Short mmCIF file of C-alpha atoms in Angstrom, two decimals:
data_model
loop_
_atom_site.label_atom_id
_atom_site.label_comp_id
_atom_site.label_asym_id
_atom_site.label_seq_id
_atom_site.Cartn_x
_atom_site.Cartn_y
_atom_site.Cartn_z
CA MET A 1 -4.67 34.60 61.74
CA THR A 2 -4.10 33.33 58.24
CA ILE A 3 -6.68 30.80 57.10
CA TYR A 4 -5.44 27.78 55.18
CA PHE A 5 -7.31 24.86 53.62
CA GLU A 6 -6.87 22.86 56.85
CA ASP A 7 -8.81 25.47 58.83
CA LEU A 8 -12.00 24.94 56.80
CA SER A 9 -14.47 22.09 57.39
CA PRO A 10 -17.85 21.02 55.99
CA GLY A 11 -20.61 22.38 58.21
CA ASP A 12 -18.78 25.60 59.13
CA THR A 13 -21.26 28.48 58.91
CA ALA A 14 -21.01 32.26 59.05
CA THR A 15 -23.30 35.28 58.70
CA PHE A 16 -21.83 38.67 57.92
CA GLY A 17 -22.09 41.96 56.03
CA ALA A 18 -24.51 44.88 55.82
CA TYR A 19 -24.28 46.23 52.28
CA GLU A 20 -26.58 49.20 51.65
CA VAL A 21 -27.75 49.16 48.05
CA THR A 22 -28.16 52.62 46.54
CA GLU A 23 -29.87 53.67 43.32
CA SER A 24 -26.74 55.52 42.22
CA GLU A 25 -24.56 52.40 42.58
CA ILE A 26 -27.15 50.29 40.72
CA LEU A 27 -27.08 52.83 37.88
CA ASP A 28 -23.26 53.07 37.85
CA PHE A 29 -22.75 49.32 37.67
CA ALA A 30 -25.48 48.75 35.09
CA THR A 31 -24.41 51.64 32.88
CA GLN A 32 -20.97 50.11 32.61
CA TYR A 33 -21.73 46.38 32.55
CA ASP A 34 -25.43 45.59 32.12
CA PRO A 35 -27.22 48.50 30.40
CA GLN A 36 -30.66 46.93 30.12
CA TRP A 37 -33.36 49.54 30.76
CA PHE A 38 -34.76 47.88 33.88
CA HIS A 39 -31.30 48.37 35.45
CA THR A 40 -30.58 51.89 34.08
CA ASP A 41 -33.87 53.80 33.63
CA PRO A 42 -35.74 54.33 36.93
CA GLU A 43 -38.82 55.97 35.36
CA ARG A 44 -39.33 53.37 32.66
CA ALA A 45 -38.69 50.61 35.19
CA GLU A 46 -41.40 52.00 37.44
CA THR A 47 -44.05 52.00 34.72
CA GLU A 48 -43.07 49.11 32.42
CA SER A 49 -41.00 46.57 34.36
CA ILE A 50 -42.54 43.35 35.65
CA TYR A 51 -40.66 44.11 38.91
CA GLY A 52 -42.38 47.47 39.52
CA GLY A 53 -39.20 49.50 39.77
CA LEU A 54 -35.49 49.71 39.16
CA ILE A 55 -33.55 46.54 40.06
CA ALA A 56 -29.86 45.76 40.37
CA SER A 57 -28.11 43.67 37.74
CA GLY A 58 -27.73 40.11 38.99
CA TRP A 59 -23.99 40.46 38.33
CA HIS A 60 -24.01 43.53 40.57
CA THR A 61 -25.67 41.50 43.32
CA ALA A 62 -22.92 38.91 42.86
CA ALA A 63 -20.26 41.63 43.03
CA MET A 64 -21.73 43.13 46.23
CA THR A 65 -21.87 39.63 47.72
CA MET A 66 -18.23 39.07 46.79
CA ARG A 67 -17.22 42.29 48.51
CA MET A 68 -18.85 41.13 51.73
CA ILE A 69 -17.11 37.74 51.45
CA VAL A 70 -13.71 39.35 50.95
CA ASP A 71 -14.21 41.80 53.82
CA HIS A 72 -15.34 38.99 56.11
CA HIS A 73 -12.54 36.52 55.67
CA LEU A 74 -10.76 36.35 52.34
CA GLU A 75 -8.38 39.17 53.23
CA ASP A 76 -6.72 36.83 55.72
CA ALA A 77 -7.21 33.62 53.76
CA MET A 78 -4.79 31.71 51.57
CA ALA A 79 -7.41 31.61 48.82
CA LEU A 80 -5.72 31.29 45.44
CA GLY A 81 -8.71 32.02 43.19
CA ALA A 82 -12.09 30.61 42.26
CA LEU A 83 -12.52 27.75 39.82
CA GLY A 84 -16.20 28.44 39.32
CA VAL A 85 -19.70 28.67 40.71
CA ASP A 86 -22.57 26.17 40.57
CA ASP A 87 -26.30 26.85 40.75
CA LEU A 88 -26.14 30.65 40.79
CA ARG A 89 -29.74 31.83 41.26
CA TRP A 90 -31.48 35.19 41.66
CA PRO A 91 -34.88 34.20 43.13
CA GLU A 92 -35.87 37.85 43.72
CA PRO A 93 -34.41 41.10 42.40
CA VAL A 94 -32.49 43.58 44.56
CA PHE A 95 -34.03 47.06 44.89
CA PRO A 96 -32.46 50.38 45.94
CA GLY A 97 -32.65 50.94 49.70
CA GLU A 98 -32.21 47.29 50.68
CA THR A 99 -29.42 46.12 52.97
CA LEU A 100 -27.78 42.82 52.05
CA THR A 101 -26.21 40.21 54.31
CA VAL A 102 -24.47 36.93 53.42
CA GLU A 103 -24.95 33.51 55.03
CA THR A 104 -22.41 30.81 54.15
CA GLU A 105 -21.94 27.13 54.83
CA ILE A 106 -18.99 25.04 53.72
CA THR A 107 -20.35 21.96 51.97
CA GLU A 108 -17.23 20.09 50.84
CA THR A 109 -13.45 20.17 51.18
CA ARG A 110 -10.98 17.98 49.34
CA THR A 111 -7.29 18.07 48.57
CA SER A 112 -6.21 18.46 44.97
CA GLU A 113 -5.06 15.20 43.36
CA SER A 114 -2.77 16.91 40.89
CA ARG A 115 -1.39 19.49 43.35
CA PRO A 116 -1.12 18.16 46.92
CA ASP A 117 -0.13 21.64 48.20
CA ARG A 118 -3.64 22.85 47.34
CA GLY A 119 -7.20 22.07 48.36
CA ILE A 120 -10.64 22.81 46.97
CA VAL A 121 -13.43 24.23 49.14
CA LYS A 122 -17.10 24.34 48.11
CA THR A 123 -19.26 26.89 49.94
CA PHE A 124 -22.99 27.44 49.64
CA SER A 125 -23.91 31.08 50.11
CA ARG A 126 -27.18 32.90 50.38
CA THR A 127 -27.55 36.68 50.01
CA VAL A 128 -30.56 38.01 51.92
CA ASN A 129 -32.07 41.44 52.51
CA GLN A 130 -32.98 43.05 55.84
CA SER A 131 -36.31 41.13 55.88
CA GLY A 132 -34.65 37.76 55.28
CA ASP A 133 -35.80 37.50 51.65
CA THR A 134 -33.35 35.46 49.57
CA LYS A 135 -31.91 37.52 46.72
CA MET A 136 -29.11 35.24 45.54
CA GLU A 137 -27.78 31.75 46.11
CA MET A 138 -24.68 30.00 44.79
CA THR A 139 -22.13 27.32 45.48
CA SER A 140 -18.62 28.63 44.94
CA ILE A 141 -15.62 26.40 44.24
CA VAL A 142 -12.42 28.00 45.54
CA LEU A 143 -8.80 26.90 45.55
CA TYR A 144 -6.89 27.27 48.85
CA ALA A 145 -3.27 26.74 49.79
CA ARG A 146 -2.49 23.94 52.29
CA ARG A 147 -0.08 24.48 55.17
CA ALA A 148 3.46 23.41 54.47
CA GLU A 149 4.25 20.29 56.53
CA MET B 1 -36.28 44.30 15.18
CA THR B 2 -37.47 43.33 18.64
CA ILE B 3 -36.54 39.80 19.66
CA TYR B 4 -39.17 37.75 21.48
CA PHE B 5 -39.04 34.24 22.89
CA GLU B 6 -40.43 32.87 19.61
CA ASP B 7 -37.41 34.20 17.72
CA LEU B 8 -34.96 32.05 19.67
CA SER B 9 -34.28 28.36 18.93
CA PRO B 10 -31.92 25.68 20.24
CA GLY B 11 -28.84 25.51 18.05
CA ASP B 12 -28.77 29.25 17.29
CA THR B 13 -25.17 30.46 17.59
CA ALA B 14 -23.45 33.84 17.61
CA THR B 15 -19.95 35.25 18.06
CA PHE B 16 -19.50 38.87 19.00
CA GLY B 17 -17.62 41.48 21.02
CA ALA B 18 -14.06 42.77 21.32
CA TYR B 19 -13.59 43.89 24.92
CA GLU B 20 -10.13 45.26 25.63
CA VAL B 21 -9.15 44.47 29.21
CA THR B 22 -7.06 47.17 30.85
CA GLU B 23 -5.09 47.07 34.09
CA SER B 24 -6.86 50.20 35.32
CA GLU B 25 -10.31 48.65 34.84
CA ILE B 26 -9.18 45.44 36.59
CA LEU B 27 -7.97 47.55 39.53
CA ASP B 28 -11.13 49.71 39.61
CA PHE B 29 -13.50 46.73 39.66
CA ALA B 30 -11.47 44.75 42.18
CA THR B 31 -10.93 47.70 44.51
CA GLN B 32 -14.69 48.11 44.74
CA TYR B 33 -15.92 44.52 44.66
CA ASP B 34 -13.14 41.94 45.02
CA PRO B 35 -10.14 43.47 46.84
CA GLN B 36 -7.98 40.34 47.01
CA TRP B 37 -4.32 41.23 46.45
CA PHE B 38 -3.94 39.20 43.25
CA HIS B 39 -6.63 41.48 41.73
CA THR B 40 -5.48 44.79 43.24
CA ASP B 41 -1.69 44.74 43.74
CA PRO B 42 0.23 44.37 40.44
CA GLU B 43 3.69 44.17 42.06
CA ARG B 44 2.78 41.55 44.64
CA ALA B 45 0.84 39.61 42.00
CA GLU B 46 3.92 39.52 39.78
CA THR B 47 6.18 38.07 42.47
CA GLU B 48 3.83 35.98 44.63
CA SER B 49 0.78 34.92 42.63
CA ILE B 50 0.46 31.42 41.18
CA TYR B 51 -0.73 33.17 38.00
CA GLY B 52 2.47 35.19 37.51
CA GLY B 53 0.77 38.57 37.40
CA LEU B 54 -2.33 40.64 38.04
CA ILE B 55 -5.58 38.93 37.02
CA ALA B 56 -9.16 40.15 36.73
CA SER B 57 -11.76 39.15 39.30
CA GLY B 58 -13.90 36.34 37.90
CA TRP B 59 -16.93 38.52 38.61
CA HIS B 60 -15.32 41.23 36.49
CA THR B 61 -14.90 38.76 33.64
CA ALA B 62 -18.60 37.92 34.04
CA ALA B 63 -19.49 41.62 34.01
CA MET B 64 -17.43 42.29 30.87
CA THR B 65 -19.07 39.27 29.23
CA MET B 66 -22.50 40.60 30.19
CA ARG B 67 -21.71 43.97 28.60
CA MET B 68 -20.86 42.25 25.31
CA ILE B 69 -24.08 40.21 25.48
CA VAL B 70 -26.20 43.33 26.10
CA ASP B 71 -24.50 45.28 23.31
CA HIS B 72 -24.91 42.39 20.89
CA HIS B 73 -28.58 41.66 21.26
CA LEU B 74 -30.24 42.29 24.60
CA GLU B 75 -30.85 45.97 23.84
CA ASP B 76 -33.45 44.90 21.28
CA ALA B 77 -34.69 41.83 23.10
CA MET B 78 -37.76 41.34 25.26
CA ALA B 79 -35.59 39.81 27.96
CA LEU B 80 -37.22 40.25 31.35
CA GLY B 81 -34.32 39.26 33.57
CA ALA B 82 -32.15 36.29 34.42
CA LEU B 83 -33.25 33.50 36.74
CA GLY B 84 -29.75 32.19 37.21
CA VAL B 85 -26.60 30.66 35.79
CA ASP B 86 -25.41 27.05 35.81
CA ASP B 87 -21.86 25.76 35.61
CA LEU B 88 -20.05 29.09 35.73
CA ARG B 89 -16.34 28.29 35.26
CA TRP B 90 -13.15 30.31 34.97
CA PRO B 91 -10.70 27.77 33.45
CA GLU B 92 -7.98 30.43 33.00
CA PRO B 93 -7.61 33.92 34.45
CA VAL B 94 -7.96 37.11 32.42
CA PHE B 95 -4.85 39.32 32.22
CA PRO B 96 -4.51 43.02 31.32
CA GLY B 97 -4.02 43.57 27.58
CA GLU B 98 -6.23 40.70 26.46
CA THR B 99 -9.21 41.20 24.15
CA LEU B 100 -12.32 39.17 24.96
CA THR B 101 -14.98 37.81 22.61
CA VAL B 102 -18.14 35.85 23.38
CA GLU B 103 -19.46 32.74 21.63
CA THR B 104 -23.04 31.67 22.42
CA GLU B 105 -25.30 28.76 21.59
CA ILE B 106 -28.93 28.44 22.66
CA THR B 107 -29.32 25.02 24.26
CA GLU B 108 -32.98 24.96 25.35
CA THR B 109 -36.19 26.98 25.05
CA ARG B 110 -39.47 26.29 26.83
CA THR B 111 -42.61 28.22 27.66
CA SER B 112 -43.38 28.95 31.29
CA GLU B 113 -46.03 26.68 32.78
CA SER B 114 -47.17 29.23 35.34
CA ARG B 115 -47.02 32.25 33.00
CA PRO B 116 -47.86 31.36 29.37
CA ASP B 117 -46.93 34.91 28.26
CA ARG B 118 -43.32 34.14 29.13
CA GLY B 119 -40.63 31.70 28.04
CA ILE B 120 -37.31 30.51 29.40
CA VAL B 121 -34.16 30.39 27.27
CA LYS B 122 -30.96 28.59 28.25
CA THR B 123 -27.80 29.74 26.51
CA PHE B 124 -24.30 28.31 26.78
CA SER B 125 -21.66 30.97 26.44
CA ARG B 126 -17.89 30.89 26.23
CA THR B 127 -15.68 33.93 26.74
CA VAL B 128 -12.39 33.61 24.85
CA ASN B 129 -9.31 35.80 24.39
CA GLN B 130 -7.69 36.87 21.12
CA SER B 131 -5.80 33.53 20.95
CA GLY B 132 -8.94 31.45 21.45
CA ASP B 133 -8.13 30.50 25.04
CA THR B 134 -11.30 29.91 27.06
CA LYS B 135 -11.53 32.31 30.01
CA MET B 136 -15.11 31.72 31.16
CA GLU B 137 -18.03 29.41 30.43
CA MET B 138 -21.59 29.44 31.73
CA THR B 139 -25.15 28.45 30.94
CA SER B 140 -27.51 31.36 31.57
CA ILE B 141 -31.23 30.94 32.22
CA VAL B 142 -33.15 33.99 31.01
CA LEU B 143 -36.83 34.91 31.02
CA TYR B 144 -38.25 36.32 27.76
CA ALA B 145 -41.62 37.76 26.83
CA ARG B 146 -43.69 35.85 24.26
CA ARG B 147 -45.45 37.65 21.40
CA ALA B 148 -49.07 38.50 22.10
CA GLU B 149 -51.32 36.27 19.97
#
């Protein structure tokens, strides 16, 4: 079933995904996009980092979260693109060997004033590990198509 | 020179980077992390997308921006990690063939109350293309080490 703006309501929740974080993927992402030593040098991270070991780039955590969101429902959704994200936070770093899951709740929906064929959906999401520790939070602002009348 | 918290002040500005966005990199990133068709299917994007062609994932734009920030100054900085990002916005999508540059301005610095050996630096950044069009804006919140007394 294709999901349009009308199918989404404040209060809707979902929990999904089981993304296994590997050291090699952390290194690959960070080498290309965030080559700070605590993301790219496991030995130095273990001895010098305030986190006690190699951690994923926060942008990598966001990217892994996005992949779970797309796999869960965006493939079938009339999402037209994201306008932005509010209050993106990384309360704890992500380590190799963790498994990430996403919890979402729609917080607001409104039709576009300038484009009545579109609507805007705000969703709060939390990315947690297998122990329930919160690794990332954000509120995304996404444009959806409305059903033709 | 190593950059500590004390070396950063509100009002400091910088402009740097020249990241050439390719279709193949857009496809690689999106296939792995954001496989929505308007990021992964150039033909469908050209005929069906509201943007008129393939566009980069917003998270890819953030990752490319991060790479420019690291190359510009974080390699030599005592940055300890990011706490989060406020007001992340993608006012226009990024297309293949564009060249991205980053403009930054430090907006706030304050020492940590709980950890006096650390400080927090807020930086507004704007990612623009070769024509000066704004593609992304955000305010990052980053933890820095303070100099030992």
